[in-house]
Amino acid sequence: MSAEGRPPRRRWKLFQWPGAKGTDDGDLAGDEQPADAGCTRIRDCAEGPKGREVVRVAGTLRAVSERTVAGMPALQAELDDGSASLDVVWLGRRSIAGIEPGRAVVASGRIVRSHGRQVLFNPRYQLQPRGQE
């Protein structure tokens, strides 16, 4: 209790993503990290003995299509980083603004194997600014 008989006010901390402006978690001269900082090459992503670890990959969307998975709509895209490609699938979505062929994307999640292909289901993703593809 404070001196006035009221409970003390809570002070909230704002969360900042790593690499966000104002954070000091890189050795770059500017305030921003490059899009592929901390990313794993797609060809190096695999299910290891420790289980499916969360990976972060960066690449260009080569193809985007709509399909049905277990009776529900899904948006599927092929993400290619030059070393290999994988499928990125958003379940329950028919489209997502900005998800289109030629767009650079950073995505993170757990990779699984489905029909012989590596797949990221419902990943966290960040669209890169146009012109930086």
XYZ file of C-alpha atoms in Angstrom:
133
model
C 0.000 0.000 0.000
C 1.161 3.486 -0.759
C 1.222 6.336 1.700
C -2.242 7.436 0.494
C -3.741 4.011 1.308
C -3.968 2.926 -2.348
C -2.261 -0.086 -3.855
C 0.896 0.817 -5.790
C 0.512 1.443 -9.511
C 1.771 -1.266 -11.803
C 4.420 -0.319 -14.282
C 4.180 -2.230 -17.499
C 7.149 -3.073 -19.666
C 6.607 -2.974 -23.383
C 7.898 -5.960 -25.283
C 10.135 -5.296 -28.273
C 10.988 -7.880 -30.893
C 14.687 -8.634 -31.311
C 16.113 -6.286 -33.916
C 13.347 -3.708 -33.447
C 14.364 -0.072 -33.451
C 15.646 1.020 -30.100
C 16.992 -2.373 -29.029
C 20.666 -3.081 -28.659
C 20.988 -6.704 -29.747
C 23.132 -6.484 -32.832
C 26.461 -5.225 -33.981
C 25.125 -3.444 -37.046
C 25.783 0.232 -37.556
C 22.059 0.931 -38.109
C 19.055 0.198 -35.964
C 17.746 -2.741 -38.005
C 18.912 -6.317 -38.480
C 18.994 -7.710 -42.025
C 15.958 -9.825 -42.905
C 17.921 -13.071 -42.943
C 19.775 -12.483 -39.642
C 19.448 -15.583 -37.508
C 17.863 -17.582 -40.330
C 18.662 -21.180 -41.201
C 19.142 -22.243 -44.810
C 16.219 -24.394 -45.884
C 18.471 -27.255 -46.974
C 19.896 -27.358 -43.418
C 16.448 -27.681 -41.819
C 15.519 -31.204 -40.843
C 13.844 -33.092 -38.076
C 16.676 -33.898 -35.720
C 16.982 -36.353 -32.853
C 15.920 -33.613 -30.423
C 12.542 -33.361 -32.104
C 11.196 -30.578 -34.237
C 12.952 -27.396 -33.274
C 11.593 -23.990 -34.186
C 13.472 -22.641 -37.196
C 13.550 -19.269 -38.893
C 13.928 -19.213 -42.674
C 14.009 -16.450 -45.261
C 13.321 -16.678 -48.969
C 11.129 -15.735 -51.902
C 7.651 -17.065 -52.545
C 7.765 -18.938 -55.879
C 4.137 -20.101 -56.096
C 0.967 -19.454 -54.107
C -2.198 -21.531 -54.383
C -5.395 -22.355 -52.546
C -6.162 -25.940 -51.571
C -8.272 -27.958 -49.180
C -6.809 -29.779 -46.171
C -9.118 -32.063 -44.175
C -12.147 -30.281 -45.624
C -11.020 -26.768 -44.688
C -9.477 -24.101 -46.912
C -5.713 -23.627 -46.857
C -3.314 -21.221 -48.507
C -0.106 -22.898 -49.695
C 3.067 -21.182 -50.856
C 6.463 -22.465 -51.949
C 9.300 -20.640 -50.175
C 12.723 -20.830 -51.844
C 16.010 -19.470 -50.488
C 18.327 -20.662 -53.271
C 19.538 -23.703 -51.335
C 16.186 -25.567 -51.308
C 12.478 -24.920 -50.962
C 9.693 -25.824 -48.562
C 5.930 -25.461 -48.445
C 4.320 -22.907 -46.152
C 0.663 -23.637 -45.352
C -1.809 -21.415 -43.537
C -4.813 -23.504 -42.496
C -8.260 -21.896 -42.580
C -7.197 -19.125 -44.967
C -8.092 -18.623 -48.617
C -5.809 -15.618 -49.026
C -3.513 -13.339 -47.057
C -2.736 -9.796 -48.163
C 0.838 -9.578 -49.457
C 1.334 -13.326 -49.821
C 2.019 -13.478 -53.551
C 4.664 -14.912 -55.899
C 7.923 -12.940 -55.908
C 7.495 -11.547 -52.383
C 10.341 -11.958 -49.867
C 9.266 -13.488 -46.557
C 10.851 -14.470 -43.242
C 8.933 -17.321 -41.592
C 9.394 -19.284 -38.381
C 7.847 -22.410 -36.985
C 8.321 -26.163 -36.738
C 9.071 -28.060 -39.918
C 7.311 -31.360 -40.561
C 7.549 -33.801 -43.450
C 4.378 -34.329 -45.456
C 4.322 -36.383 -48.656
C 8.117 -36.162 -48.898
C 8.227 -32.344 -48.617
C 9.213 -30.068 -45.764
C 6.215 -28.033 -44.569
C 5.732 -25.118 -42.162
C 2.108 -25.037 -40.958
C 0.704 -21.702 -39.721
C 4.109 -20.057 -39.289
C 4.833 -16.665 -37.874
C 5.882 -14.590 -40.841
C 7.124 -11.175 -41.816
C 6.743 -9.728 -45.282
C 9.845 -7.894 -46.426
C 9.492 -4.448 -47.997
C 9.053 -4.477 -51.758
C 12.210 -3.810 -53.699
C 14.371 -5.791 -51.265
C 13.624 -9.141 -52.899
